[in-house]
């Protein structure tokens, strides 16, 4: 569980060692990515940590499984956007992170599809096939959300209040976006910005990520 090996993971009850019960400072129930991260920090701080997990696989939403013979894939997580650089640094994780490009692909019903590239020019050219107006609108919305993300990211390290989140938007001059995205709905946002029903559908799908259980 940790660099010094002070933590253990178990998926079954163990009998106490001879001479008395096994002693732990902390017991983490569930070996999901949050539980494992918490346990790693605690173990690195010198505590004796036990992580218990009923599944044969550890990792929770970040687990990689062989769903089809020869094909291993993530069965839940699809993005590393919430993996803070501080965690990678603190836990000395040996990760080779490679950004995907295109960022997203949305297939057309009759073949082909919309590729959303990292390069703003390529992305706008792709969206222009649906609507030239939408290409500019998407870039505008993309930049607004990017700024909002930069303002909100520091709040992820503690249980921030709604008031603090609103202030983060206001300080960046985009309080109106807070009202649209937090108080409003993704459907209203799509109707305001876009002409293409296809693009509305893609953007709206991003608004329900993480809300289905």
Short mmCIF file of C-alpha atoms in Angstrom, two decimals:
data_model
loop_
_atom_site.label_atom_id
_atom_site.label_comp_id
_atom_site.label_asym_id
_atom_site.label_seq_id
_atom_site.Cartn_x
_atom_site.Cartn_y
_atom_site.Cartn_z
CA UNK A 1 0.00 0.00 0.00
CA UNK A 2 2.91 2.38 0.45
CA UNK A 3 6.50 2.95 -0.50
CA UNK A 4 7.68 1.61 2.87
CA UNK A 5 5.39 -1.41 2.73
CA UNK A 6 3.55 -0.60 5.95
CA UNK A 7 0.13 -1.00 4.39
CA UNK A 8 -1.70 -4.17 3.31
CA UNK A 9 -4.74 -4.97 1.20
CA UNK A 10 -7.13 -7.78 2.08
CA UNK A 11 -10.29 -9.15 0.49
CA UNK A 12 -10.98 -11.69 3.23
CA UNK A 13 -10.92 -11.77 7.01
CA UNK A 14 -7.65 -12.95 8.49
CA UNK A 15 -7.10 -14.72 11.76
CA UNK A 16 -5.22 -12.77 14.40
CA UNK A 17 -1.52 -13.47 14.55
CA UNK A 18 -0.38 -15.59 17.47
CA UNK A 19 -0.04 -13.55 20.61
CA UNK A 20 -3.00 -11.25 20.03
CA UNK A 21 -5.05 -9.36 17.49
CA UNK A 22 -3.39 -7.66 14.56
CA UNK A 23 -2.98 -3.95 15.31
CA UNK A 24 -3.79 -1.21 12.80
CA UNK A 25 -4.03 2.51 13.23
CA UNK A 26 -6.45 2.91 10.33
CA UNK A 27 -8.80 0.57 8.48
CA UNK A 28 -9.95 1.77 5.06
CA UNK A 29 -13.11 0.04 3.81
CA UNK A 30 -13.03 -0.17 0.03
CA UNK A 31 -9.97 -0.28 -2.22
CA UNK A 32 -11.25 2.21 -4.75
CA UNK A 33 -8.98 4.92 -6.10
CA UNK A 34 -9.94 7.34 -3.32
CA UNK A 35 -9.48 4.74 -0.59
CA UNK A 36 -6.12 3.63 -1.97
CA UNK A 37 -4.91 7.21 -2.25
CA UNK A 38 -5.98 7.98 1.30
CA UNK A 39 -4.33 4.79 2.58
CA UNK A 40 -1.11 5.56 0.73
CA UNK A 41 -0.87 9.00 2.32
CA UNK A 42 -1.58 7.59 5.79
CA UNK A 43 0.96 4.78 5.36
CA UNK A 44 3.58 7.23 4.10
CA UNK A 45 2.96 9.24 7.28
CA UNK A 46 3.95 6.20 9.33
CA UNK A 47 0.55 4.75 10.25
CA UNK A 48 -0.26 1.04 10.05
CA UNK A 49 -3.02 0.84 7.46
CA UNK A 50 -5.32 -2.02 6.47
CA UNK A 51 -7.44 -1.74 3.32
CA UNK A 52 -10.31 -4.22 2.95
CA UNK A 53 -12.04 -4.88 -0.38
CA UNK A 54 -14.68 -7.48 -1.24
CA UNK A 55 -13.78 -7.56 -4.95
CA UNK A 56 -10.86 -9.52 -6.37
CA UNK A 57 -9.78 -6.33 -8.15
CA UNK A 58 -8.60 -3.14 -6.51
CA UNK A 59 -8.96 0.32 -8.00
CA UNK A 60 -12.71 0.88 -7.92
CA UNK A 61 -13.76 3.19 -10.75
CA UNK A 62 -10.17 3.18 -12.06
CA UNK A 63 -9.87 -0.58 -12.46
CA UNK A 64 -8.73 -2.10 -15.76
CA UNK A 65 -10.42 -5.37 -16.69
CA UNK A 66 -10.31 -7.87 -19.54
CA UNK A 67 -13.91 -7.64 -20.70
CA UNK A 68 -13.21 -9.50 -23.94
CA UNK A 69 -10.43 -12.05 -24.51
CA UNK A 70 -7.22 -10.15 -25.21
CA UNK A 71 -8.77 -6.70 -24.67
CA UNK A 72 -8.15 -4.85 -21.40
CA UNK A 73 -9.96 -1.58 -20.80
CA UNK A 74 -11.17 0.81 -18.15
CA UNK A 75 -14.68 -0.21 -17.12
CA UNK A 76 -15.57 3.13 -15.54
CA UNK A 77 -13.03 5.95 -15.59
CA UNK A 78 -12.25 7.58 -18.91
CA UNK A 79 -10.44 10.73 -17.80
CA UNK A 80 -7.54 11.69 -15.54
CA UNK A 81 -8.65 15.27 -15.12
CA UNK A 82 -9.20 14.85 -11.37
CA UNK A 83 -5.84 13.19 -10.72
CA UNK A 84 -4.08 16.17 -9.19
CA UNK A 85 -0.40 16.73 -10.01
CA UNK A 86 0.20 17.05 -6.27
CA UNK A 87 -0.84 13.42 -5.75
CA UNK A 88 1.48 12.20 -8.51
CA UNK A 89 4.31 14.16 -6.91
CA UNK A 90 3.61 13.27 -3.27
CA UNK A 91 3.22 9.54 -3.87
CA UNK A 92 6.02 9.43 -6.46
CA UNK A 93 3.80 7.65 -8.96
CA UNK A 94 5.67 6.34 -11.97
CA UNK A 95 3.13 7.35 -14.60
CA UNK A 96 3.55 7.86 -18.32
CA UNK A 97 0.60 10.12 -19.13
CA UNK A 98 -0.20 10.64 -22.81
CA UNK A 99 -2.99 13.05 -23.72
CA UNK A 100 -5.43 11.62 -26.23
CA UNK A 101 -5.96 13.41 -29.51
CA UNK A 102 -8.67 13.70 -30.66
CA UNK A 103 -10.14 14.48 -27.25
CA UNK A 104 -13.49 13.04 -28.29
CA UNK A 105 -15.26 11.35 -31.19
CA UNK A 106 -19.00 11.40 -31.80
CA UNK A 107 -20.18 9.10 -34.63
CA UNK A 108 -22.71 10.21 -37.21
CA UNK A 109 -25.66 7.93 -37.81
CA UNK A 110 -24.83 7.55 -41.51
CA UNK A 111 -21.10 6.94 -41.05
CA UNK A 112 -18.10 9.07 -40.17
CA UNK A 113 -18.28 11.38 -37.22
CA UNK A 114 -17.16 14.50 -35.41
CA UNK A 115 -13.57 14.60 -34.19
CA UNK A 116 -12.80 17.15 -31.49
CA UNK A 117 -9.08 17.80 -31.72
CA UNK A 118 -6.80 19.52 -29.22
CA UNK A 119 -5.63 21.95 -31.88
CA UNK A 120 -8.20 24.81 -31.89
CA UNK A 121 -7.96 25.30 -35.66
CA UNK A 122 -8.52 21.62 -36.48
CA UNK A 123 -11.36 21.47 -33.96
CA UNK A 124 -13.09 24.52 -35.46
CA UNK A 125 -12.73 23.12 -38.98
CA UNK A 126 -14.39 19.89 -37.88
CA UNK A 127 -17.28 21.67 -36.15
CA UNK A 128 -17.70 24.00 -39.15
CA UNK A 129 -18.92 20.99 -41.14
CA UNK A 130 -21.98 21.12 -38.89
CA UNK A 131 -22.25 24.88 -38.48
CA UNK A 132 -19.78 27.71 -38.98
CA UNK A 133 -21.46 29.67 -36.18
CA UNK A 134 -21.15 26.71 -33.82
CA UNK A 135 -17.41 26.52 -34.42
CA UNK A 136 -16.93 29.96 -32.91
CA UNK A 137 -19.48 29.35 -30.18
CA UNK A 138 -17.78 26.11 -29.13
CA UNK A 139 -14.40 27.85 -28.91
CA UNK A 140 -15.95 30.58 -26.76
CA UNK A 141 -17.58 28.07 -24.41
CA UNK A 142 -14.41 25.97 -24.31
CA UNK A 143 -12.35 28.95 -23.19
CA UNK A 144 -14.89 29.93 -20.55
CA UNK A 145 -14.95 26.45 -19.06
CA UNK A 146 -11.16 26.27 -19.14
CA UNK A 147 -10.95 29.46 -17.09
CA UNK A 148 -13.63 28.21 -14.71
CA UNK A 149 -11.66 24.99 -14.26
CA UNK A 150 -8.52 26.89 -13.38
CA UNK A 151 -10.46 28.83 -10.76
CA UNK A 152 -12.22 25.79 -9.30
CA UNK A 153 -9.30 23.36 -9.20
CA UNK A 154 -7.81 24.78 -5.97
CA UNK A 155 -11.17 24.10 -4.28
CA UNK A 156 -10.87 20.35 -4.93
CA UNK A 157 -8.43 19.88 -2.04
CA UNK A 158 -11.04 20.65 0.64
CA UNK A 159 -14.85 20.67 1.04
CA UNK A 160 -15.50 24.05 -0.53
CA UNK A 161 -18.81 25.81 -0.09
CA UNK A 162 -21.14 27.02 -2.81
CA UNK A 163 -20.27 30.58 -1.79
CA UNK A 164 -16.56 29.92 -2.38
CA UNK A 165 -17.29 28.36 -5.76
CA UNK A 166 -19.40 31.34 -6.80
CA UNK A 167 -16.62 33.69 -5.71
CA UNK A 168 -14.15 31.76 -7.88
CA UNK A 169 -16.34 32.42 -10.92
CA UNK A 170 -16.91 36.05 -9.98
CA UNK A 171 -13.20 36.73 -9.49
CA UNK A 172 -12.52 35.48 -13.01
CA UNK A 173 -15.25 37.69 -14.45
CA UNK A 174 -17.54 34.84 -15.45
CA UNK A 175 -20.16 34.79 -12.69
CA UNK A 176 -22.80 34.54 -15.40
CA UNK A 177 -21.39 31.15 -16.36
CA UNK A 178 -21.85 29.97 -12.76
CA UNK A 179 -25.56 30.75 -13.01
CA UNK A 180 -25.80 28.92 -16.34
CA UNK A 181 -23.83 25.81 -15.39
CA UNK A 182 -24.56 25.40 -11.68
CA UNK A 183 -28.01 26.96 -11.34
CA UNK A 184 -29.12 26.26 -14.91
CA UNK A 185 -29.19 23.16 -17.12
CA UNK A 186 -26.93 21.84 -19.85
CA UNK A 187 -29.95 21.85 -22.20
CA UNK A 188 -30.45 25.59 -21.77
CA UNK A 189 -26.72 26.18 -22.30
CA UNK A 190 -26.74 24.19 -25.54
CA UNK A 191 -29.80 26.02 -26.83
CA UNK A 192 -28.15 29.37 -26.15
CA UNK A 193 -24.83 28.58 -27.81
CA UNK A 194 -25.42 26.10 -30.63
CA UNK A 195 -27.47 25.65 -33.80
CA UNK A 196 -26.61 22.03 -34.65
CA UNK A 197 -28.74 19.42 -32.90
CA UNK A 198 -25.88 16.96 -33.28
CA UNK A 199 -23.44 19.22 -31.44
CA UNK A 200 -26.07 19.96 -28.81
CA UNK A 201 -26.41 16.23 -28.24
CA UNK A 202 -22.67 15.71 -27.84
CA UNK A 203 -22.20 18.65 -25.45
CA UNK A 204 -25.28 17.67 -23.44
CA UNK A 205 -23.90 14.15 -22.99
CA UNK A 206 -20.92 15.64 -21.15
CA UNK A 207 -23.31 17.28 -18.71
CA UNK A 208 -24.54 13.94 -17.35
CA UNK A 209 -21.11 12.40 -16.80
CA UNK A 210 -20.93 11.11 -13.25
CA UNK A 211 -24.64 11.55 -12.56
CA UNK A 212 -25.86 8.05 -13.45
CA UNK A 213 -24.80 6.24 -10.31
#
